[in-house]
Amino acid sequence: MVLNGKRILLIISGGIAAYKSLDLIRRLRERGAEVRPIMTKAAQEFITPLAVGALSSGHVYADLFSREDEQDVGHIRLARDCDLVLVAPATANLMAKIANGLADDLASTVLLATDRPVLLAPAMNPKMWAAAPTRRNVETLKGDGITLIGPMAGEMAESNEAGVGRMAEPLQIVDAVIGMLDDGAKPLKGRTAIVTSGPTHEPIDPVRYIANRSSGKQGHAIAAALARLGADVTLISGPVTIPDPAGVTTVHVERAEEMLEAVTRHLPADIAVMVAAVADWRVAASSGQKIKKQPGEAPAPLALTENPDILKTVGHHQKRPKLVVGFAAETENVEANGRAKLARKGADMIVANDVSPESGVMGGNRNRVKIISAEGIDEWPDLAKDDVAERLAALIAQRLD
Ligand code: CTP
């Protein structure tokens, strides 16, 4: 059975969809999973602990301050003694608590304390799902590495309203659980990856620097996508304003030379994806003091010197990763320049994109890329950067297989 030996901590919060959680317990157990239930106080207004206990054939946890439960298992062990924490239904209230780190009952405390993957199946009125605070909380939860399934569109159980808010069906939730726990869905398990992302800042003096328009969005999304496929990912990021991705070890650097040092320090690795827009030049002799303007005099010329090429170094390194992927940021002749970079840098694959101002790629959320390798060129459609990342991670897994 596909979920044999897997332990699911099922948190049931208080919504009418809780009646579906009874079926969910059965479906999970049918596939071999062990289900340990926690109910919030509100959940007990909709279904009884007796029913939940009978179906899961075990103890139902409900009280943070239960002396017996605390002596027996304890909330910290409860949070970690499982392979996955599933919240179904997840109410708007519980989601708000998780997004803000509140811990005022057993369910929210366990969710704050857990280091296991968390899957939420939201269920609420469509207006509550669409409300601005819920939108913000959903973004925060996703940013924290929490997975959501649903809600789905359809009729609401409690009213004549229709819209997005229905809890996903038990079998859909079971599929999502399998997707998260099945090692077959983690083709990069046991592999290590280094990803560079963002720009570099090259100091002119203590207050000024040379930079470029890279936001880090594409590189960070690739790091997160590789991690979702099971890779152990180190992200070496230049200065960016976006958060560190969940499930990834992030190293922050400023200059190209620091980035190169961090990358080589993390070799060997199975995969290298060099997405950073590394500054090609740095100031030859950056000043230790702020450069002052001299009234009436022309500014001192800025002498530049070439930065190390990180991708080229990795592509020709004695500890060269099995798969080296580079990017090519071009404003013209995308294909020809991409092919030339493939050879020059010793890469297995170049992801070429048009970064001319009209494309809106630099700093934007979408990207249109061409994948260039010895096998030829594959043109991908215009996609969200997250989707480019997803597809690239899958392609990397396939190449390594
Ligand atoms: N790259 C790098 N180190 C550098 C410059 C670039 O690792 N000093 C990497 C980038 O991360 C990217 C690839 O090389 O994966 C191509 O970067 P790009 O800026 O497109 O090319 P350049 O090497 O700078 O070449 P050109 O200036 O001719 O476009």
GROMACS .gro file of C-alpha atoms and ligand atoms in nm:
model
  430
    1MET     CA    1   0.000   0.000   0.000
    2VAL     CA    2   0.128   0.334  -0.105
    3LEU     CA    3   0.116   0.497   0.238
    4ASN     CA    4   0.236   0.194   0.434
    5GLY     CA    5   0.416   0.294   0.750
    6LYS     CA    6   0.348   0.665   0.694
    7ARG     CA    7   0.226   0.855   0.998
    8ILE     CA    8  -0.013   1.143   0.935
    9LEU     CA    9  -0.095   1.394   1.205
   10LEU     CA   10  -0.444   1.510   1.104
   11ILE     CA   11  -0.559   1.840   1.250
   12ILE     CA   12  -0.932   1.897   1.218
   13SER     CA   13  -1.041   2.256   1.269
   14GLY     CA   14  -1.394   2.385   1.306
   15GLY     CA   15  -1.589   2.409   0.985
   16ILE     CA   16  -1.883   2.229   0.836
   17ALA     CA   17  -1.640   2.048   0.600
   18ALA     CA   18  -1.519   1.857   0.909
   19TYR     CA   19  -1.776   1.588   0.822
   20LYS     CA   20  -1.559   1.503   0.519
   21SER     CA   21  -1.260   1.449   0.749
   22LEU     CA   22  -1.422   1.131   0.878
   23ASP     CA   23  -1.413   0.987   0.528
   24LEU     CA   24  -1.060   1.125   0.483
   25ILE     CA   25  -0.940   0.924   0.785
   26ARG     CA   26  -1.081   0.607   0.629
   27ARG     CA   27  -0.923   0.678   0.290
   28LEU     CA   28  -0.582   0.742   0.443
   29ARG     CA   29  -0.598   0.426   0.652
   30GLU     CA   30  -0.713   0.218   0.354
   31ARG     CA   31  -0.381   0.312   0.191
   32GLY     CA   32  -0.179   0.198   0.489
   33ALA     CA   33  -0.130   0.529   0.672
   34GLU     CA   34  -0.148   0.563   1.047
   35VAL     CA   35  -0.364   0.864   1.140
   36ARG     CA   36  -0.324   1.052   1.465
   37PRO     CA   37  -0.602   1.311   1.504
   38ILE     CA   38  -0.603   1.647   1.678
   39MET     CA   39  -0.932   1.836   1.703
   40THR     CA   40  -0.979   2.201   1.781
   41LYS     CA   41  -1.253   2.304   2.019
   42ALA     CA   42  -1.463   2.435   1.732
   43ALA     CA   43  -1.420   2.110   1.534
   44GLN     CA   44  -1.592   1.928   1.822
   45GLU     CA   45  -1.900   2.140   1.757
   46PHE     CA   46  -1.928   1.981   1.412
   47ILE     CA   47  -1.816   1.619   1.463
   48THR     CA   48  -1.751   1.423   1.778
   49PRO     CA   49  -1.419   1.298   1.915
   50LEU     CA   50  -1.592   0.961   1.953
   51ALA     CA   51  -1.643   0.928   1.577
   52VAL     CA   52  -1.293   1.051   1.498
   53GLY     CA   53  -1.141   0.816   1.757
   54ALA     CA   54  -1.339   0.518   1.630
   55LEU     CA   55  -1.236   0.573   1.268
   56SER     CA   56  -0.869   0.641   1.342
   57SER     CA   57  -0.872   0.365   1.604
   58GLY     CA   58  -0.671   0.560   1.850
   59HIS     CA   59  -0.659   0.849   2.089
   60VAL     CA   60  -0.792   1.190   1.986
   61TYR     CA   61  -0.581   1.482   2.104
   62ALA     CA   62  -0.763   1.803   2.183
   63ASP     CA   63  -0.626   1.975   2.489
   64LEU     CA   64  -0.292   2.155   2.519
   65PHE     CA   65  -0.312   2.135   2.895
   66SER     CA   66  -0.423   1.773   2.930
   67ARG     CA   67  -0.192   1.635   3.197
   68GLU     CA   68  -0.229   1.279   3.072
   69ASP     CA   69  -0.155   1.362   2.708
   70GLU     CA   70   0.140   1.579   2.798
   71GLN     CA   71   0.293   1.302   3.011
   72ASP     CA   72   0.216   1.041   2.751
   73VAL     CA   73   0.327   1.209   2.427
   74GLY     CA   74   0.370   1.583   2.480
   75HIS     CA   75   0.288   1.845   2.220
   76ILE     CA   76   0.644   1.873   2.087
   77ARG     CA   77   0.666   1.501   2.018
   78LEU     CA   78   0.319   1.507   1.870
   79ALA     CA   79   0.446   1.775   1.630
   80ARG     CA   80   0.747   1.570   1.517
   81ASP     CA   81   0.645   1.205   1.550
   82CYS     CA   82   0.487   1.199   1.208
   83ASP     CA   83   0.578   1.216   0.839
   84LEU     CA   84   0.333   1.491   0.752
   85VAL     CA   85   0.095   1.730   0.924
   86LEU     CA   86  -0.236   1.756   0.740
   87VAL     CA   87  -0.490   2.023   0.833
   88ALA     CA   88  -0.836   1.940   0.696
   89PRO     CA   89  -1.044   2.142   0.705
   90ALA     CA   90  -0.819   2.443   0.755
   91THR     CA   91  -1.036   2.737   0.858
   92ALA     CA   92  -0.953   3.101   0.784
   93ASN     CA   93  -0.896   3.148   1.155
   94LEU     CA   94  -0.647   2.863   1.191
   95MET     CA   95  -0.465   2.976   0.875
   96ALA     CA   96  -0.436   3.327   1.019
   97LYS     CA   97  -0.293   3.182   1.338
   98ILE     CA   98  -0.033   2.970   1.154
   99ALA     CA   99   0.066   3.261   0.929
  100ASN     CA  100   0.130   3.473   1.237
  101GLY     CA  101   0.286   3.210   1.461
  102LEU     CA  102   0.011   3.212   1.722
  103ALA     CA  103   0.006   2.916   1.958
  104ASP     CA  104  -0.296   2.933   2.187
  105ASP     CA  105  -0.432   2.580   2.159
  106LEU     CA  106  -0.298   2.232   2.082
  107ALA     CA  107  -0.350   2.254   1.704
  108SER     CA  108  -0.176   2.591   1.657
  109THR     CA  109   0.103   2.501   1.900
  110VAL     CA  110   0.178   2.178   1.717
  111LEU     CA  111   0.179   2.365   1.384
  112LEU     CA  112   0.430   2.615   1.520
  113ALA     CA  113   0.649   2.342   1.669
  114THR     CA  114   0.657   2.101   1.378
  115ASP     CA  115   0.953   2.050   1.147
  116ARG     CA  116   0.755   1.818   0.915
  117PRO     CA  117   0.593   1.906   0.581
  118VAL     CA  118   0.253   2.070   0.628
  119LEU     CA  119  -0.043   2.035   0.392
  120LEU     CA  120  -0.353   2.253   0.436
  121ALA     CA  121  -0.696   2.185   0.287
  122PRO     CA  122  -0.872   2.520   0.333
  123ALA     CA  123  -1.249   2.535   0.360
  124MET     CA  124  -1.442   2.854   0.413
  125ASN     CA  125  -1.704   3.087   0.275
  126PRO     CA  126  -1.597   3.232  -0.065
  127LYS     CA  127  -1.602   3.586   0.074
  128MET     CA  128  -1.368   3.483   0.355
  129TRP     CA  129  -1.134   3.310   0.107
  130ALA     CA  130  -1.129   3.623  -0.112
  131ALA     CA  131  -1.084   3.864   0.180
  132ALA     CA  132  -0.763   4.067   0.181
  133PRO     CA  133  -0.632   3.928   0.515
  134THR     CA  134  -0.680   3.569   0.393
  135ARG     CA  135  -0.500   3.654   0.063
  136ARG     CA  136  -0.207   3.791   0.264
  137ASN     CA  137  -0.201   3.488   0.493
  138VAL     CA  138  -0.204   3.246   0.199
  139GLU     CA  139   0.100   3.423   0.049
  140THR     CA  140   0.278   3.412   0.383
  141LEU     CA  141   0.201   3.042   0.432
  142LYS     CA  142   0.325   2.954   0.083
  143GLY     CA  143   0.639   3.160   0.144
  144ASP     CA  144   0.694   2.957   0.462
  145GLY     CA  145   0.695   2.638   0.253
  146ILE     CA  146   0.345   2.520   0.345
  147THR     CA  147   0.151   2.339   0.072
  148LEU     CA  148  -0.218   2.405   0.004
  149ILE     CA  149  -0.472   2.187  -0.174
  150GLY     CA  150  -0.786   2.368  -0.280
  151PRO     CA  151  -1.019   2.518  -0.194
  152MET     CA  152  -1.238   2.418  -0.486
  153ALA     CA  153  -1.518   2.600  -0.661
  154GLY     CA  154  -1.875   2.485  -0.603
  155GLU     CA  155  -2.180   2.506  -0.382
  156MET     CA  156  -2.126   2.582  -0.015
  157ALA     CA  157  -2.271   2.331   0.229
  158GLU     CA  158  -2.412   2.588   0.466
  159SER     CA  159  -2.570   2.837   0.229
  160ASN     CA  160  -2.692   2.879  -0.125
  161GLU     CA  161  -2.375   3.058  -0.213
  162ALA     CA  162  -2.138   2.926  -0.475
  163GLY     CA  163  -1.775   3.022  -0.532
  164VAL     CA  164  -1.426   2.916  -0.434
  165GLY     CA  165  -1.418   2.787  -0.078
  166ARG     CA  166  -1.518   2.420  -0.072
  167MET     CA  167  -1.271   2.182   0.085
  168ALA     CA  168  -1.101   1.949  -0.166
  169GLU     CA  169  -1.257   1.602  -0.176
  170PRO     CA  170  -1.098   1.338   0.050
  171LEU     CA  171  -0.950   1.146  -0.245
  172GLN     CA  172  -0.792   1.462  -0.384
  173ILE     CA  173  -0.638   1.529  -0.044
  174VAL     CA  174  -0.512   1.170  -0.027
  175ASP     CA  175  -0.346   1.218  -0.368
  176ALA     CA  176  -0.176   1.535  -0.246
  177VAL     CA  177  -0.051   1.349   0.064
  178ILE     CA  178   0.086   1.071  -0.157
  179GLY     CA  179   0.252   1.331  -0.382
  180MET     CA  180   0.427   1.483  -0.083
  181LEU     CA  181   0.534   1.155   0.078
  182ASP     CA  182   0.601   0.927  -0.215
  183ASP     CA  183   0.976   0.911  -0.284
  184GLY     CA  184   0.896   0.853  -0.649
  185ALA     CA  185   0.778   1.214  -0.656
  186LYS     CA  186   1.120   1.319  -0.524
  187PRO     CA  187   1.353   1.221  -0.808
  188LEU     CA  188   1.632   1.445  -0.677
  189LYS     CA  189   1.639   1.289  -0.331
  190GLY     CA  190   2.001   1.234  -0.225
  191ARG     CA  191   2.131   1.488  -0.481
  192THR     CA  192   2.302   1.813  -0.391
  193ALA     CA  193   2.259   2.136  -0.586
  194ILE     CA  194   2.419   2.480  -0.585
  195VAL     CA  195   2.218   2.768  -0.727
  196THR     CA  196   2.336   3.129  -0.767
  197SER     CA  197   2.080   3.407  -0.783
  198GLY     CA  198   2.038   3.785  -0.783
  199PRO     CA  199   2.284   4.053  -0.882
  200THR     CA  200   2.625   4.125  -0.734
  201HIS     CA  201   2.720   4.461  -0.590
  202GLU     CA  202   3.070   4.581  -0.671
  203PRO     CA  203   3.182   4.860  -0.438
  204ILE     CA  204   3.319   5.188  -0.570
  205ASP     CA  205   3.368   5.328  -0.221
  206PRO     CA  206   3.193   5.260   0.114
  207VAL     CA  207   2.868   5.421  -0.003
  208ARG     CA  208   2.851   5.351  -0.378
  209TYR     CA  209   2.843   5.038  -0.588
  210ILE     CA  210   2.792   4.902  -0.939
  211ALA     CA  211   2.487   4.678  -0.973
  212ASN     CA  212   2.228   4.551  -1.222
  213ARG     CA  213   1.851   4.504  -1.233
  214SER     CA  214   1.835   4.135  -1.136
  215SER     CA  215   1.568   4.068  -0.871
  216GLY     CA  216   1.666   3.710  -0.786
  217LYS     CA  217   1.310   3.588  -0.854
  218GLN     CA  218   1.408   3.331  -1.118
  219GLY     CA  219   1.709   3.192  -0.929
  220HIS     CA  220   1.523   3.171  -0.598
  221ALA     CA  221   1.230   2.994  -0.767
  222ILE     CA  222   1.469   2.738  -0.920
  223ALA     CA  223   1.632   2.671  -0.583
  224ALA     CA  224   1.288   2.612  -0.427
  225ALA     CA  225   1.175   2.389  -0.717
  226LEU     CA  226   1.486   2.170  -0.691
  227ALA     CA  227   1.428   2.139  -0.316
  228ARG     CA  228   1.067   2.035  -0.376
  229LEU     CA  229   1.197   1.749  -0.592
  230GLY     CA  230   1.407   1.636  -0.296
  231ALA     CA  231   1.747   1.794  -0.368
  232ASP     CA  232   1.963   1.931  -0.088
  233VAL     CA  233   1.999   2.287  -0.218
  234THR     CA  234   2.245   2.563  -0.129
  235LEU     CA  235   2.142   2.898  -0.271
  236ILE     CA  236   2.420   3.156  -0.302
  237SER     CA  237   2.237   3.485  -0.331
  238GLY     CA  238   2.358   3.834  -0.410
  239PRO     CA  239   2.178   4.131  -0.248
  240VAL     CA  240   1.802   4.096  -0.313
  241THR     CA  241   1.486   4.217  -0.143
  242ILE     CA  242   1.289   3.891  -0.174
  243PRO     CA  243   1.281   3.639   0.115
  244ASP     CA  244   1.499   3.329   0.138
  245PRO     CA  245   1.306   3.036  -0.014
  246ALA     CA  246   1.175   2.766   0.217
  247GLY     CA  247   1.354   2.432   0.239
  248VAL     CA  248   1.683   2.570   0.105
  249THR     CA  249   2.009   2.675   0.275
  250THR     CA  250   2.076   3.033   0.169
  251VAL     CA  251   2.419   3.197   0.179
  252HIS     CA  252   2.423   3.575   0.132
  253VAL     CA  253   2.709   3.741  -0.051
  254GLU     CA  254   2.768   4.081  -0.204
  255ARG     CA  255   3.053   4.077  -0.455
  256ALA     CA  256   3.134   3.841  -0.745
  257GLU     CA  257   3.455   3.728  -0.577
  258GLU     CA  258   3.260   3.636  -0.262
  259MET     CA  259   3.006   3.450  -0.474
  260LEU     CA  260   3.279   3.248  -0.645
  261GLU     CA  261   3.435   3.166  -0.309
  262ALA     CA  262   3.099   3.050  -0.167
  263VAL     CA  263   3.024   2.840  -0.476
  264THR     CA  264   3.360   2.660  -0.482
  265ARG     CA  265   3.342   2.604  -0.105
  266HIS     CA  266   3.020   2.409  -0.162
  267LEU     CA  267   3.167   2.177  -0.428
  268PRO     CA  268   3.137   1.888  -0.491
  269ALA     CA  269   2.771   1.889  -0.585
  270ASP     CA  270   2.561   1.695  -0.835
  271ILE     CA  271   2.396   1.999  -0.990
  272ALA     CA  272   2.498   2.362  -1.044
  273VAL     CA  273   2.252   2.617  -1.177
  274MET     CA  274   2.414   2.956  -1.220
  275VAL     CA  275   2.135   3.209  -1.248
  276ALA     CA  276   2.301   3.512  -1.088
  277ALA     CA  277   2.356   3.823  -1.296
  278VAL     CA  278   2.718   3.849  -1.192
  279ALA     CA  279   2.877   4.188  -1.260
  280ASP     CA  280   3.133   4.138  -1.536
  281TRP     CA  281   3.359   4.407  -1.393
  282ARG     CA  282   3.454   4.545  -1.056
  283VAL     CA  283   3.628   4.868  -0.967
  284ALA     CA  284   4.002   4.801  -0.985
  285ALA     CA  285   4.087   4.988  -0.666
  286SER     CA  286   3.774   5.062  -0.467
  287SER     CA  287   3.829   5.340  -0.221
  288GLY     CA  288   3.825   5.278   0.155
  289GLN     CA  289   3.685   5.629   0.204
  290LYS     CA  290   3.402   5.807   0.033
  291ILE     CA  291   3.532   5.966  -0.287
  292LYS     CA  292   3.482   6.342  -0.254
  293LYS     CA  293   3.407   6.566  -0.545
  294GLN     CA  294   3.663   6.838  -0.602
  295PRO     CA  295   3.491   7.166  -0.693
  296GLY     CA  296   3.551   7.257  -1.053
  297GLU     CA  297   3.744   6.937  -1.131
  298ALA     CA  298   3.637   6.654  -1.360
  299PRO     CA  299   3.547   6.328  -1.174
  300ALA     CA  300   3.829   6.076  -1.134
  301PRO     CA  301   3.788   5.799  -1.398
  302LEU     CA  302   3.663   5.464  -1.267
  303ALA     CA  303   3.916   5.201  -1.367
  304LEU     CA  304   3.746   4.860  -1.399
  305THR     CA  305   3.889   4.511  -1.394
  306GLU     CA  306   3.724   4.185  -1.499
  307ASN     CA  307   3.550   3.970  -1.239
  308PRO     CA  308   3.601   3.593  -1.225
  309ASP     CA  309   3.353   3.399  -1.437
  310ILE     CA  310   3.179   3.173  -1.185
  311LEU     CA  311   2.995   2.954  -1.435
  312LYS     CA  312   3.310   2.903  -1.644
  313THR     CA  313   3.510   2.817  -1.331
  314VAL     CA  314   3.249   2.559  -1.223
  315GLY     CA  315   3.217   2.421  -1.579
  316HIS     CA  316   3.590   2.349  -1.592
  317HIS     CA  317   3.647   2.262  -1.225
  318GLN     CA  318   3.812   1.936  -1.123
  319LYS     CA  319   3.509   1.884  -0.898
  320ARG     CA  320   3.271   1.973  -1.183
  321PRO     CA  321   2.910   1.883  -1.100
  322LYS     CA  322   2.749   1.616  -1.318
  323LEU     CA  323   2.510   1.874  -1.457
  324VAL     CA  324   2.608   2.237  -1.504
  325VAL     CA  325   2.335   2.477  -1.613
  326GLY     CA  326   2.397   2.840  -1.704
  327PHE     CA  327   2.179   3.129  -1.808
  328ALA     CA  328   2.236   3.366  -2.094
  329ALA     CA  329   2.097   3.713  -2.054
  330GLU     CA  330   2.085   3.865  -2.398
  331THR     CA  331   1.930   4.168  -2.558
  332GLU     CA  332   1.990   4.045  -2.917
  333ASN     CA  333   2.090   3.728  -3.110
  334VAL     CA  334   1.964   3.517  -2.820
  335GLU     CA  335   2.023   3.178  -2.986
  336ALA     CA  336   2.366   3.240  -3.135
  337ASN     CA  337   2.496   3.401  -2.817
  338GLY     CA  338   2.344   3.122  -2.607
  339ARG     CA  339   2.517   2.853  -2.814
  340ALA     CA  340   2.849   3.033  -2.788
  341LYS     CA  341   2.812   3.053  -2.409
  342LEU     CA  342   2.736   2.679  -2.386
  343ALA     CA  343   3.075   2.598  -2.538
  344ARG     CA  344   3.276   2.877  -2.377
  345LYS     CA  345   3.152   2.813  -2.024
  346GLY     CA  346   3.168   2.433  -2.028
  347ALA     CA  347   2.793   2.403  -1.946
  348ASP     CA  348   2.559   2.115  -2.030
  349MET     CA  349   2.263   2.344  -2.076
  350ILE     CA  350   2.206   2.714  -2.125
  351VAL     CA  351   1.876   2.879  -2.042
  352ALA     CA  352   1.873   3.176  -2.276
  353ASN     CA  353   1.639   3.465  -2.219
  354ASP     CA  354   1.580   3.800  -2.378
  355VAL     CA  355   1.638   4.066  -2.116
  356SER     CA  356   1.581   4.370  -2.339
  357PRO     CA  357   1.368   4.635  -2.163
  358GLU     CA  358   1.065   4.550  -2.383
  359SER     CA  359   1.067   4.190  -2.251
  360GLY     CA  360   1.007   4.300  -1.891
  361VAL     CA  361   1.204   3.995  -1.770
  362MET     CA  362   1.447   4.176  -1.541
  363GLY     CA  363   1.256   4.236  -1.218
  364GLY     CA  364   0.930   4.098  -1.363
  365ASN     CA  365   0.741   3.778  -1.281
  366ARG     CA  366   0.740   3.614  -1.624
  367ASN     CA  367   1.004   3.469  -1.849
  368ARG     CA  368   1.030   3.327  -2.198
  369VAL     CA  369   1.331   3.100  -2.237
  370LYS     CA  370   1.509   2.879  -2.486
  371ILE     CA  371   1.685   2.571  -2.357
  372ILE     CA  372   2.009   2.523  -2.549
  373SER     CA  373   2.210   2.200  -2.518
  374ALA     CA  374   2.415   1.964  -2.736
  375GLU     CA  375   2.083   1.806  -2.840
  376GLY     CA  376   1.949   2.128  -2.986
  377ILE     CA  377   1.715   2.407  -2.888
  378ASP     CA  378   1.383   2.382  -2.710
  379GLU     CA  379   1.166   2.692  -2.704
  380TRP     CA  380   0.936   2.729  -2.404
  381PRO     CA  381   0.628   2.951  -2.408
  382ASP     CA  382   0.589   3.265  -2.201
  383LEU     CA  383   0.557   3.135  -1.841
  384ALA     CA  384   0.552   3.261  -1.484
  385LYS     CA  385   0.906   3.241  -1.339
  386ASP     CA  386   0.777   2.982  -1.090
  387ASP     CA  387   0.660   2.763  -1.379
  388VAL     CA  388   0.991   2.801  -1.564
  389ALA     CA  389   1.157   2.688  -1.239
  390GLU     CA  390   0.923   2.389  -1.207
  391ARG     CA  391   0.987   2.276  -1.565
  392LEU     CA  392   1.361   2.328  -1.539
  393ALA     CA  393   1.383   2.128  -1.215
  394ALA     CA  394   1.191   1.842  -1.381
  395LEU     CA  395   1.422   1.858  -1.685
  396ILE     CA  396   1.729   1.849  -1.459
  397ALA     CA  397   1.590   1.543  -1.278
  398GLN     CA  398   1.526   1.374  -1.612
  399ARG     CA  399   1.879   1.453  -1.738
  400LEU     CA  400   2.037   1.311  -1.422
  401ASP     CA  401   1.829   0.997  -1.431
  402CTP     N1  402   2.826   3.424  -1.506
  402CTP     C1  403   2.908   3.393  -1.400
  402CTP     N2  404   3.009   3.477  -1.366
  402CTP     C2  405   3.032   3.590  -1.435
  402CTP     C3  406   2.948   3.622  -1.544
  402CTP     C4  407   2.845   3.537  -1.576
  402CTP     O1  408   2.886   3.291  -1.337
  402CTP     N3  409   3.130   3.669  -1.399
  402CTP     C5  410   2.721   3.329  -1.543
  402CTP     C6  411   2.580   3.375  -1.521
  402CTP     O2  412   2.534   3.336  -1.394
  402CTP     C7  413   2.506   3.302  -1.631
  402CTP     C8  414   2.608   3.293  -1.743
  402CTP     O3  415   2.735   3.306  -1.681
  402CTP     O4  416   2.471   3.171  -1.594
  402CTP     C9  417   2.596   3.392  -1.853
  402CTP     O5  418   2.587   3.521  -1.801
  402CTP     P1  419   2.568   3.644  -1.898
  402CTP     O6  420   2.566   3.770  -1.819
  402CTP     O7  421   2.457   3.616  -1.992
  402CTP     O8  422   2.699   3.636  -1.988
  402CTP     P2  423   2.843   3.690  -1.971
  402CTP     O9  424   2.932   3.578  -1.930
  402CTP    O10  425   2.846   3.809  -1.885
  402CTP    O11  426   2.878   3.727  -2.122
  402CTP     P3  427   2.837   3.857  -2.207
  402CTP    O12  428   2.879   3.974  -2.126
  402CTP    O13  429   2.913   3.838  -2.332
  402CTP    O14  430   2.691   3.849  -2.231
   0.00000   0.00000   0.00000
